[in-house]
Coordinates of C-alpha atoms in Angstrom, one line a residue:
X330 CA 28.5 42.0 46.8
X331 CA 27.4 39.6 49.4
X332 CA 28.0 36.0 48.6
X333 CA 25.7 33.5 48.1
X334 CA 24.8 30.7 50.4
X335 CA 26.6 27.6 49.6
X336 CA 24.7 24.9 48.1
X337 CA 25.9 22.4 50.8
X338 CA 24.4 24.7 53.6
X339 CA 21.2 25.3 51.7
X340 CA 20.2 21.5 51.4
X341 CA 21.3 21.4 54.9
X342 CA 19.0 24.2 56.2
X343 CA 16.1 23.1 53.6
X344 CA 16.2 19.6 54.8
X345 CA 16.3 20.4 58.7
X346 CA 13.8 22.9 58.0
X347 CA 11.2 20.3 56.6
X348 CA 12.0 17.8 58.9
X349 CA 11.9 20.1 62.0
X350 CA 8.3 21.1 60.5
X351 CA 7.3 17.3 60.1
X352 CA 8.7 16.7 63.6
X353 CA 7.4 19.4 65.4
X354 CA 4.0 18.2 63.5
X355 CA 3.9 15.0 64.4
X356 CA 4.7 15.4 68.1
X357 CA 2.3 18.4 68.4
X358 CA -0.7 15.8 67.2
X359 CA 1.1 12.7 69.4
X360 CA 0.7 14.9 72.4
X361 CA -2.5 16.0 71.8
X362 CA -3.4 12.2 71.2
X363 CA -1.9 11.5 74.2
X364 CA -3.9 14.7 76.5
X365 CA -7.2 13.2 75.0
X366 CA -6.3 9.5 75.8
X367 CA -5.8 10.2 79.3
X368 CA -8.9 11.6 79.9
X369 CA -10.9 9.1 78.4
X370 CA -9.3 6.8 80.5
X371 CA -9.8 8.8 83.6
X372 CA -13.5 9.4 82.5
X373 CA -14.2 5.9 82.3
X374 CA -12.6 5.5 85.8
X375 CA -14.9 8.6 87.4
X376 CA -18.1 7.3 85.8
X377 CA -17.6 3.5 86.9
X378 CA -16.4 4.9 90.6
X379 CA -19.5 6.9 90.5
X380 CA -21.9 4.3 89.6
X381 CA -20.7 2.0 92.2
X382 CA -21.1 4.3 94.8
X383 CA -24.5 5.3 93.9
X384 CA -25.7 1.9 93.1
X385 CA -24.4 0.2 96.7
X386 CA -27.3 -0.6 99.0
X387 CA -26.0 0.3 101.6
X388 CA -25.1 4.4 100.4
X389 CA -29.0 4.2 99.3
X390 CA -30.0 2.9 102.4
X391 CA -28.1 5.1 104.8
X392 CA -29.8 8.1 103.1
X393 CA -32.8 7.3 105.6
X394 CA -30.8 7.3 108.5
X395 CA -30.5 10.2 110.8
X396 CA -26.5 11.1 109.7
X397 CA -25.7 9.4 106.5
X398 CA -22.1 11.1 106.8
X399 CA -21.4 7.8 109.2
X400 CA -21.8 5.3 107.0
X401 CA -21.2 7.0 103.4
X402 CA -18.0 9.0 104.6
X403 CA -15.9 5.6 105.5
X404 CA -17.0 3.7 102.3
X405 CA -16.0 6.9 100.0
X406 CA -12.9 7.1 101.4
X407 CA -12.0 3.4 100.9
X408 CA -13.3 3.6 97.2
X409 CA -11.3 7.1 96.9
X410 CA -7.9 5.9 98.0
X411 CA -8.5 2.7 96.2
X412 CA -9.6 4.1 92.7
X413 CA -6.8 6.7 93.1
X414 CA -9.3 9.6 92.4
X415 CA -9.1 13.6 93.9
X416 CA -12.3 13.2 95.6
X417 CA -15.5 10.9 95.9
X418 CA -18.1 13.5 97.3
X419 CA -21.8 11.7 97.9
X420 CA -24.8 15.1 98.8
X421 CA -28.4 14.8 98.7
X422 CA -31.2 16.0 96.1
X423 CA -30.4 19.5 98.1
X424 CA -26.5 19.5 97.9
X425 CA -25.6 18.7 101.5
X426 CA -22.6 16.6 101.3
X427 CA -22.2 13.3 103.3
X428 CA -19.2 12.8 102.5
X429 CA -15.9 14.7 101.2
X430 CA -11.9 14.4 101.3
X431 CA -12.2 17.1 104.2
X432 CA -14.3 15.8 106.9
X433 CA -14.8 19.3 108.0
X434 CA -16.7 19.9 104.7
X435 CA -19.3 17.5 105.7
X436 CA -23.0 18.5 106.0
X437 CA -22.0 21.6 104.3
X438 CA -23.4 22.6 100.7
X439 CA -21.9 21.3 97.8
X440 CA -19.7 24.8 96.2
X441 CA -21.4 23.4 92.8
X442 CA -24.6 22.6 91.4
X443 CA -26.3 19.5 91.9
X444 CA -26.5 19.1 88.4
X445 CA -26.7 15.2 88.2
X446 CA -29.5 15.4 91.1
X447 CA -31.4 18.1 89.2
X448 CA -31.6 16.6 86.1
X449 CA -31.3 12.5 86.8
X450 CA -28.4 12.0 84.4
X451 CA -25.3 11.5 84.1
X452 CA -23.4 15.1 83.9
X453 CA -19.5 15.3 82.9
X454 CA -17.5 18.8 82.8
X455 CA -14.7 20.6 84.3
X456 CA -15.8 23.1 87.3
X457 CA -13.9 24.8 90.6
X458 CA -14.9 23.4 94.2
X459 CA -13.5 23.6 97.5
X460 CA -10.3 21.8 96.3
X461 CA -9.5 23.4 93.3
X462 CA -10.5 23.3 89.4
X463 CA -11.5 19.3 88.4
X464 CA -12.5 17.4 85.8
X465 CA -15.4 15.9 86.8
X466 CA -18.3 12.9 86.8
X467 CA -21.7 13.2 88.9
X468 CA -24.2 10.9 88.5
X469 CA -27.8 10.6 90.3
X470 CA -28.4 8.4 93.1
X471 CA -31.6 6.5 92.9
X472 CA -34.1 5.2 95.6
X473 CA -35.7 1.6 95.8
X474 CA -38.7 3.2 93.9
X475 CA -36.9 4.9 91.5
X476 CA -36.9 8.5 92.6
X477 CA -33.7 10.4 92.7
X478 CA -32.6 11.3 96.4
X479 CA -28.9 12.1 95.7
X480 CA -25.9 12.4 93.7
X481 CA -22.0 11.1 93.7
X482 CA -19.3 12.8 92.4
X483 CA -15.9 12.0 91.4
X484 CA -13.7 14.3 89.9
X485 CA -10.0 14.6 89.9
X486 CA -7.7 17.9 89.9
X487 CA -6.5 19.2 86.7
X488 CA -3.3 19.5 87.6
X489 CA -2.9 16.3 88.1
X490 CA -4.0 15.2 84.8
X491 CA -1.4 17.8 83.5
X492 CA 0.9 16.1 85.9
X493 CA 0.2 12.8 84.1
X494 CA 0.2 14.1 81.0
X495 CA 3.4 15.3 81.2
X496 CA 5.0 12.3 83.0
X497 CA 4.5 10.8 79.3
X498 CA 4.8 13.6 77.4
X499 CA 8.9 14.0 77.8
X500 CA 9.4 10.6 76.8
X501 CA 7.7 11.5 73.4
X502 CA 9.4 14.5 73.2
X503 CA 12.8 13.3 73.9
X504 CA 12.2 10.9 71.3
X505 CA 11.2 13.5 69.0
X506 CA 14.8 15.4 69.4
X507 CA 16.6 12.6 68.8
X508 CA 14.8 12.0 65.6
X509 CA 15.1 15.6 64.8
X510 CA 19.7 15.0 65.4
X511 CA 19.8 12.5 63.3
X512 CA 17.8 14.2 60.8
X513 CA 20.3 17.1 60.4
X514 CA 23.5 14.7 60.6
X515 CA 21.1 12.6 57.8
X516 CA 20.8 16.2 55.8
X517 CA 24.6 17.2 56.3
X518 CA 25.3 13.8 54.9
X519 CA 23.1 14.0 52.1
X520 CA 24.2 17.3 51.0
X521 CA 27.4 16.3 50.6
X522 CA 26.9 13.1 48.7
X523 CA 24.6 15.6 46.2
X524 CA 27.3 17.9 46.1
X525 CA 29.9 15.4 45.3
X526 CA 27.4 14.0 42.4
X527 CA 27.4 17.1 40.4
X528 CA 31.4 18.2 41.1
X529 CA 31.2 20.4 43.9
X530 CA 29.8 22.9 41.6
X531 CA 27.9 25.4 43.0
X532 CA 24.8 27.1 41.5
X533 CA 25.9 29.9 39.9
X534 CA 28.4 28.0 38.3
X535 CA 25.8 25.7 36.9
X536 CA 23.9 28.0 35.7
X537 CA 26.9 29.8 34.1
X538 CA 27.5 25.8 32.3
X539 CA 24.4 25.9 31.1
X540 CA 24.4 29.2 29.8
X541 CA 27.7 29.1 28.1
X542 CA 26.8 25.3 27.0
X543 CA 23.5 26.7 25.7
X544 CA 25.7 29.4 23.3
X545 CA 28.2 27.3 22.0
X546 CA 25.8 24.1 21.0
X547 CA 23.9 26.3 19.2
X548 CA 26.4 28.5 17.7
X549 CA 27.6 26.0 16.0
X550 CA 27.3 25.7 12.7
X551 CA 27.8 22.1 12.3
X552 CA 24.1 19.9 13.0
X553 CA 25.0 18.2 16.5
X554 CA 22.6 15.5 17.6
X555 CA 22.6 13.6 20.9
X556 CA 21.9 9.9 21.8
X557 CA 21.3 7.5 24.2
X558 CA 22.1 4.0 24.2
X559 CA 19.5 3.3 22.7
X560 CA 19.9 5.7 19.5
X561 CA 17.3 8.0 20.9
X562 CA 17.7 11.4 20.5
X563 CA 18.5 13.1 23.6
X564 CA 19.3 17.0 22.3
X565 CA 19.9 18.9 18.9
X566 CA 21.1 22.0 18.6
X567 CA 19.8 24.8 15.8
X568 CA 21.9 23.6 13.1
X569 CA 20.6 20.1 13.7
X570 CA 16.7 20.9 13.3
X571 CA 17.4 22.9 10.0
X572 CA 19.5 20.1 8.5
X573 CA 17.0 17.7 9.5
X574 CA 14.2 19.9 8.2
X575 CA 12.7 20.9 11.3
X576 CA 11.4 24.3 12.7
X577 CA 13.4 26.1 15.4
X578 CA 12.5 24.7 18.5
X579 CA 10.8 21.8 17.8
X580 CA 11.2 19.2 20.4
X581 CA 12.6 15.7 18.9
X582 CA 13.8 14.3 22.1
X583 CA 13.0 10.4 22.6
X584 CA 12.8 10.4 19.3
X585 CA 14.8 7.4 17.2
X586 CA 17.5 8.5 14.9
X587 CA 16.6 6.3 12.4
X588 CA 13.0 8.3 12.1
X589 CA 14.6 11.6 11.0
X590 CA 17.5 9.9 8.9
X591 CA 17.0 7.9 5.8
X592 CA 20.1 5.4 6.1
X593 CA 20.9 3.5 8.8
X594 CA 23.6 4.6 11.1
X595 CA 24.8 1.7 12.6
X596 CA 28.3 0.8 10.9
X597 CA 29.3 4.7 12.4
X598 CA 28.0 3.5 15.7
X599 CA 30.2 0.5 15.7
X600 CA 33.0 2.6 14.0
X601 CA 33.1 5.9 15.8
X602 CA 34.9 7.8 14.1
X603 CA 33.8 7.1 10.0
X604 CA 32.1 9.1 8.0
X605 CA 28.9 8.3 5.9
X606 CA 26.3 9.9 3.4
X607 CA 22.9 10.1 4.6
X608 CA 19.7 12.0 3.6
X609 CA 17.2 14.1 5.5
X610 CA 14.5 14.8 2.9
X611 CA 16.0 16.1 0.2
X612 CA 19.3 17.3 1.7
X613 CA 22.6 14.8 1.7
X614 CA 24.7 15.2 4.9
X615 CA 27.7 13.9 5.8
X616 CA 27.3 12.2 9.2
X617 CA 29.8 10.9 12.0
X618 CA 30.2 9.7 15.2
X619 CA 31.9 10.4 18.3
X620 CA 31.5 8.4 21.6
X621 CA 30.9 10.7 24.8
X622 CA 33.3 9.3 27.7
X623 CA 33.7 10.6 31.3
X624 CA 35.5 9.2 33.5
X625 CA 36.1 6.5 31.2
X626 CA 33.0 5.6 31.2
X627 CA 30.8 5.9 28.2
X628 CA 27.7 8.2 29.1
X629 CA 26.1 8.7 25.1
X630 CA 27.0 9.4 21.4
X631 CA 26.8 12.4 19.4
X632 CA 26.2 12.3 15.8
X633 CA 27.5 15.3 13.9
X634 CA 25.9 16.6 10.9
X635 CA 27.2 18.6 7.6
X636 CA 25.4 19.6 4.9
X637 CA 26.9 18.2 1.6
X638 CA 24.1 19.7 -0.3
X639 CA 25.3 23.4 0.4
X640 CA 28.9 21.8 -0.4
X641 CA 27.8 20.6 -3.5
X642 CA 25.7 23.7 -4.6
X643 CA 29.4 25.2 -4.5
X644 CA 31.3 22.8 -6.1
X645 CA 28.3 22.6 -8.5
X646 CA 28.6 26.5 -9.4
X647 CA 32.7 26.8 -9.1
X648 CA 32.3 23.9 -11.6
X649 CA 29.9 26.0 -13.8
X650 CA 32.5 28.6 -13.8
X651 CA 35.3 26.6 -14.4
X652 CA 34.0 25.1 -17.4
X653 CA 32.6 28.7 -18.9
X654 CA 36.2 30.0 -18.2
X655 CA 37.6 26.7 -20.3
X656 CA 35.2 27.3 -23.1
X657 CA 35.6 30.9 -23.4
X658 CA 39.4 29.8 -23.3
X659 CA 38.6 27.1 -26.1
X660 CA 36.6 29.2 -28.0
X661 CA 39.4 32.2 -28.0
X662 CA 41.9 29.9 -29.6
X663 CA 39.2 28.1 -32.0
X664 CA 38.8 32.0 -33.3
X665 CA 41.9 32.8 -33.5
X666 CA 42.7 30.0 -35.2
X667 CA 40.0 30.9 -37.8
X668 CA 41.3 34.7 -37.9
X669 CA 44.8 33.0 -39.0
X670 CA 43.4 30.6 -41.4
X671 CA 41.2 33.7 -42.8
X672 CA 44.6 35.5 -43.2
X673 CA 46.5 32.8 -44.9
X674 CA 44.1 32.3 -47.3
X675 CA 43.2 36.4 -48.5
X676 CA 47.0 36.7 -48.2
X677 CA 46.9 33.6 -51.0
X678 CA 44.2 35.3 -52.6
X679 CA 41.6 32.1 -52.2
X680 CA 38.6 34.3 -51.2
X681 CA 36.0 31.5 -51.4
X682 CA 37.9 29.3 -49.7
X683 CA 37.6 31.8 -47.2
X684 CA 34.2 32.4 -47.4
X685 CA 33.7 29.3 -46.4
X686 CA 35.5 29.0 -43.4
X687 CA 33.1 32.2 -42.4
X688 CA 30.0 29.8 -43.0
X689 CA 31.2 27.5 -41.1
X690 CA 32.5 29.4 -38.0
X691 CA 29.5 31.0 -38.2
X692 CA 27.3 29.1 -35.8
X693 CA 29.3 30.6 -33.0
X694 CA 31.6 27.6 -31.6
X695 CA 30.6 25.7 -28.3
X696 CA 28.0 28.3 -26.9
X697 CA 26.2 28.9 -30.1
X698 CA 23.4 26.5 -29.0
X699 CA 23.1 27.5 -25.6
X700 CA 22.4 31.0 -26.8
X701 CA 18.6 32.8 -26.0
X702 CA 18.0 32.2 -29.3
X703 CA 18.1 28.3 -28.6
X704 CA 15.0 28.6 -26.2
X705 CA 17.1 28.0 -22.9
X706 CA 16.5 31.0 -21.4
X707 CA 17.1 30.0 -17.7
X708 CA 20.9 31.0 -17.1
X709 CA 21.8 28.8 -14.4
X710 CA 20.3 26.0 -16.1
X711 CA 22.6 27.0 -19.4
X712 CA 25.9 27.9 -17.4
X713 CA 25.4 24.1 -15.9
X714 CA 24.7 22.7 -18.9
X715 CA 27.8 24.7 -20.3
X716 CA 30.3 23.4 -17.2
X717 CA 28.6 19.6 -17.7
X718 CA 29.7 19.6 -21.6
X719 CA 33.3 20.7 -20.5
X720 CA 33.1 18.3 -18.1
X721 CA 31.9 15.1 -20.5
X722 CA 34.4 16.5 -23.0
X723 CA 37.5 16.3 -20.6
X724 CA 35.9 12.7 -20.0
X725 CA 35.3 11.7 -23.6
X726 CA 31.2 11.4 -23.5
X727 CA 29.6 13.8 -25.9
X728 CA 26.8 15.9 -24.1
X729 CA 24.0 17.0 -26.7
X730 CA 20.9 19.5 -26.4
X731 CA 18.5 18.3 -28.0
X732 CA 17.4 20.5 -30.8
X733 CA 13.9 22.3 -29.9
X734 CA 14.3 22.5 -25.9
X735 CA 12.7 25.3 -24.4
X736 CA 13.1 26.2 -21.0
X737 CA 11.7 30.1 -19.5
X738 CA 12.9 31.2 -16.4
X739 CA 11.8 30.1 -13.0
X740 CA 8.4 32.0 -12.0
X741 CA 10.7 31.9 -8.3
X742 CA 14.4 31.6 -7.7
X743 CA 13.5 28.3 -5.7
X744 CA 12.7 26.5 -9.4
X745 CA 15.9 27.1 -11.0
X746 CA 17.6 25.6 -7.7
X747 CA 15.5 22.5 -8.0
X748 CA 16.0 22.0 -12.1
X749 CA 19.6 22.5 -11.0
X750 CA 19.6 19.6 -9.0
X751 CA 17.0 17.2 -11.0
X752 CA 19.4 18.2 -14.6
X753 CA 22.8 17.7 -12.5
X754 CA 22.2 14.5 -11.1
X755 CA 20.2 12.6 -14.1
X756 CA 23.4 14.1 -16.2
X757 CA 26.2 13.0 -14.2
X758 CA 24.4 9.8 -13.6
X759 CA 24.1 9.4 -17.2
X760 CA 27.5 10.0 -17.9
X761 CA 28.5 7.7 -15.4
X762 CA 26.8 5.2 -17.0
X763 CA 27.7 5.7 -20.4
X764 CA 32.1 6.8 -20.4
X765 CA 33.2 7.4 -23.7
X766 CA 29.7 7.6 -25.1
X767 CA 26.9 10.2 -25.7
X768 CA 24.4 11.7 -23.3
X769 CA 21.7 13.5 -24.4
X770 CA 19.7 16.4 -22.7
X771 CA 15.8 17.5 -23.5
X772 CA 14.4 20.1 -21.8
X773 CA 10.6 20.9 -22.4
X774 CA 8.7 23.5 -20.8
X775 CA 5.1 23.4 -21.6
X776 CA 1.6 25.7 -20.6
X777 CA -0.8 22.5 -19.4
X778 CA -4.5 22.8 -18.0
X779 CA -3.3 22.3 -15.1
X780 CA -0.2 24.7 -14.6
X781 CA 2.9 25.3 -16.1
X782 CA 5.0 21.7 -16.5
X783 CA 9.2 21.6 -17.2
X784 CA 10.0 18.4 -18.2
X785 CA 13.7 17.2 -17.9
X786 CA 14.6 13.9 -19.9
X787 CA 18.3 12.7 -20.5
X788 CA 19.0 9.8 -22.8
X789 CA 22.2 8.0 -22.7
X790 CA 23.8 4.9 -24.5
X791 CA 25.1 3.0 -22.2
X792 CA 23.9 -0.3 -20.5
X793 CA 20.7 0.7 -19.4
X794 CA 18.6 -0.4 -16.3
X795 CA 16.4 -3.8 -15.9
X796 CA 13.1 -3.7 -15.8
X797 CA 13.2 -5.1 -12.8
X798 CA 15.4 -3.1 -11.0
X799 CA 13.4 0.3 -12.3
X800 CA 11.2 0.3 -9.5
X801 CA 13.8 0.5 -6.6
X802 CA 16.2 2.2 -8.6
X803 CA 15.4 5.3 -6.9
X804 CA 15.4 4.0 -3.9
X805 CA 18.2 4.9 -1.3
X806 CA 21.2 3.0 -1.9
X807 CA 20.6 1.4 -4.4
X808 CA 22.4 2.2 -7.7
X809 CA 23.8 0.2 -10.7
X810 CA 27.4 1.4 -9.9
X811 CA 30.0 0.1 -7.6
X812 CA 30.2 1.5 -4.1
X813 CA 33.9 2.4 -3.9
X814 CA 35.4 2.1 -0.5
X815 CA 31.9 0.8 0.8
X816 CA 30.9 4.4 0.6
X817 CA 26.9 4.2 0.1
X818 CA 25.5 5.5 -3.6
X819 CA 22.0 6.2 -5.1
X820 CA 21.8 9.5 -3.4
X821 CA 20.9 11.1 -6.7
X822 CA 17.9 9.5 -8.2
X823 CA 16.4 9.6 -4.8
X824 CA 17.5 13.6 -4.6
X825 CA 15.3 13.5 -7.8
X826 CA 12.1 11.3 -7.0
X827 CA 12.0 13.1 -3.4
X828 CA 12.2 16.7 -5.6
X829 CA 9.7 15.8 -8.1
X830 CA 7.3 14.7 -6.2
X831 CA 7.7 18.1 -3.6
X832 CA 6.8 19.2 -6.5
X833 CA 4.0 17.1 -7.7
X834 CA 5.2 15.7 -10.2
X835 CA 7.2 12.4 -10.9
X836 CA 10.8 10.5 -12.0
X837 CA 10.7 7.4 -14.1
X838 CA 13.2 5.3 -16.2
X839 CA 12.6 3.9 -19.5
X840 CA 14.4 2.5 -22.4
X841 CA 16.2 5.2 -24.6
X842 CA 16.1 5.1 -28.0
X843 CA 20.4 5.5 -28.2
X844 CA 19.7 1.7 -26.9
X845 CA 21.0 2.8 -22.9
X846 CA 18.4 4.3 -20.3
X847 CA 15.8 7.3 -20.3
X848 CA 15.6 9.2 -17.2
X849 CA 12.2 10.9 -17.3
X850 CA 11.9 14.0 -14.5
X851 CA 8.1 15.8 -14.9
X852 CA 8.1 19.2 -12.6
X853 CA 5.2 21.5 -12.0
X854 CA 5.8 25.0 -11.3
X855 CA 3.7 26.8 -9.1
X856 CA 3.2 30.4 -10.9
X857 CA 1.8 32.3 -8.0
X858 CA 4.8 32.1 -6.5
X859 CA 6.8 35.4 -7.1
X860 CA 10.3 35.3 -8.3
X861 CA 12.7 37.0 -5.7

């Protein structure tokens, strides 16, 4: 394959090229500046050489006398030599020349027409005579009573005007070539400085950079978010956008960081290197950044983006199995227990004794109330509800359902995600807030006029919130617990405001009758949506 032209060599051949076109330009319209410059200047001689002539009394006078030639031909010669013209050639109305260059010519016909004569005026233009082609003036030659009895004309040869012309001419053109020298060492030098800004890299392997640079920023699957110095955004990738909850492709460049993120990032700018929870809409990313240095020098920041939401959907679900695997385990020894005890006493022949050990082991152990029969009949909802009452039991909080919740499954898979994360955070919240204590959980699910309602409500007996901290407590960072390590809570009320109100619906706190807080969660459900 033939190899491409080096960069260096193209700028220097682009460059020359324009220059030589501006160059070649400019002198082409100088010279022709010139060209007509000189001949206004020689027509302004011709004319005032002709009217001189023709306006001298004695040239008018001597057209009476019996040879003009004899006293016209010596003063046309003097003005001639002195004006530096070709010729100065005075002929009467009928052309017959009195005087001329060539004496010999004299008393002969002009060779061209008599135009001035003719017409009485002043007649320029470029014709062939005896001495060759010339540019030419002739103007009329006027008695003492006005009428016209002659004309003068003064011309000079063409090629001397070229010969003029020309004696300037090189001095603009040698000018011009120099210009056009330093130009191309101006262009060779250029090039190389250019070349030497971006590496020495030529483009094919620039556009093999940005190609491969293209794949692997958005390959990744971590969001990646560039910035100026002035926490602008400069480029995101396709991770970036969806954490952020933008469409693919959209254009956020020049935008602030702060107008896409809901906490501010400044401690990780001044720490590079930290880690820190923020929140874009309704998902919770872990955020951190690194400086960009090359050749130590500092040339912007990139902010890298993971999705704890996704991370805690998992841990949220291994958790949910965990705990059904520890109450299944629970349960198996709280029956076989019973089986023995059963034994013990038929073996002892205390048969009501036994019976009533069956009435009480009949509710079913830990799962009987989560059962369909309880009116829960959304199972991811139940299986979280299971793995949180495992969980508040390893703790030491006792986790109640209410008696009478009712809760049908999600008219789209979407809804059970989103009473997932409202129930989760109001419970663990709860049972933060009230260790050793009791939480309870009411679920209601409700056919309004205006739609289908599930409303979420979790009491618990702890400390409660003041009523004049209920109005920001769902604000972003702000939270009635301690922030450990300066990491940043109140991610989860907001999680649940921002939901509900997607939604439609609302969050509110209250005071709860076991004397702590009431966390109030009211959800619509769209039912044209389709469950998948």
């Amino acid at each position: 394959m033939r190899r491409a032209m080096r960069l260096r060599t193209q700028l220097v051949l682009l460059q020359s090229a324009i220059m030589l076109v501006v160059i070649l330009g400019s002198g082409i319209a100088a010279a022709w500046l010139q060209e007509r410059s000189l001949r206004e200047a020689y027509l302004d001689r011709m004319i005032g050489v002709a009217y001189s002539v023709a306006q001298l009394p004695s040239v008018v006078e001597a057209f009476d006398d019996p040879d003009p030639s004899i006293v016209i031909q010596p003063i046309a010669e003097t003005v001639r030599e002195a004006s530096e013209v070709t010729y100065v050639v005075v002929s009467d109305v009928q052309g017959v020349r009195y005087s001329h260059p060539n004496a010999d010519r004299i008393g002969e016909l002009v060779s061209t027409p008599p135009d001035a004569a003719t017409s009485g005026e002043l007649f320029v233009d470029t014709q062939t005579g005896t001495l060759g082609t010339s540019w030419r003036a002739k103007v009329p030659v006027f008695s003492a009573d006005g009428t016209v009895i002659g004309q003068v004309s003064v011309g000079i040869l063409e090629s001397e005007l070229q010969s003029d012309w020309l004696g300037t001419v090189w001095i603009l053109g040698v000018c011009l070539a120099a210009a056009a020298i330093v130009g191309v060492v101006l262009a060779s030098w250029a090039a190389s400085l250019v070349r030497r800004r971006i590496y020495g890299v030529e483009p094919e392997e620039i556009k093999s950079m940005l190609e491969t640079r293209n794949a692997t920023l958005h390959g990744i699957g971590d969001g990646l978010v560039v910035l100026d110095e002035q926490g602008a955004i400069v480029l995101c990738n396709d991770a970036a956008l969806r954490l952020l909850g933008r469409e693919p492709g959209a254009d956020l460049a020049g935008t602030p960081v702060a107008e896409v993120l809901d906490a501010p990032i400044d401690p990780l700018l001044a720490d590079p290197g930290e880690q820190q929870l923020v929140l874009a809409g309704e998902r919770m990313l872990v955020a951190r950044v690194d400086r960009v240095v090359v050749d130590d020098r500092a040339v912007g920041t990139v902010l890298i983006l993971r999705d704890r939401t996704e991370l805690d959907a998992a841990l949220r679900d291994l958790a949910g199995a965990q705990g059904m695997t520890e109450t299944l385990r629970a349960q198996q020894h709280e029956f076989a227990n019973t089986l023995h005890t059963l034994g013990g006493l038929l073996e002892l022949g205390e048969t009501e004794a036994a019976m009533g050990v069956i009435g009480r082991a009949g509710a079913g152990g830990a799962l009987a109330s989560l059962e369909p029969a309880s009116g829960i009949l959304e199972l991811e909802v139940a299986a979280l509800l299971l793995a949180k009452r495992a969980q508040a039991r390893e703790q030491g909080v006792e986790l109640v359902v209410r008696p009478g919740s009712t809760l049908r499954q999600g008219a789209a898979a979407s809804d059970a995600g989103d009473w997932l994360t409202v129930l989760g955070n109001l419970v663990d919240n709860a049972m933060d807030a009230s260790p050793s204590g009791r939480v309870e959980v009411g679920l209601d699910d409700v056919d309004t006029d205006t739609g289908r309602v599930v409303t979420i409500v979790v009491d618990d007996d702890g400390p409660g919130v003041p009523v004049a901290r209920r109005a920001a407590i769902f604000d972003i960072d702000v939270s009635t617990k301690s922030h450990p390590a300066g990491l940043a809570r109140g991610y989860g009320l907001t999680l649940v405001r921002r939901v509900a109100e997607r939604l439609g619906g609302s969050a509110h706190v209250d005071d709860s009758p076991l004397g702590g807080a009431r966390f109030v969660a009211r959800l619509p459900v769209a039912e044209s949506r389709v469950r998948a």
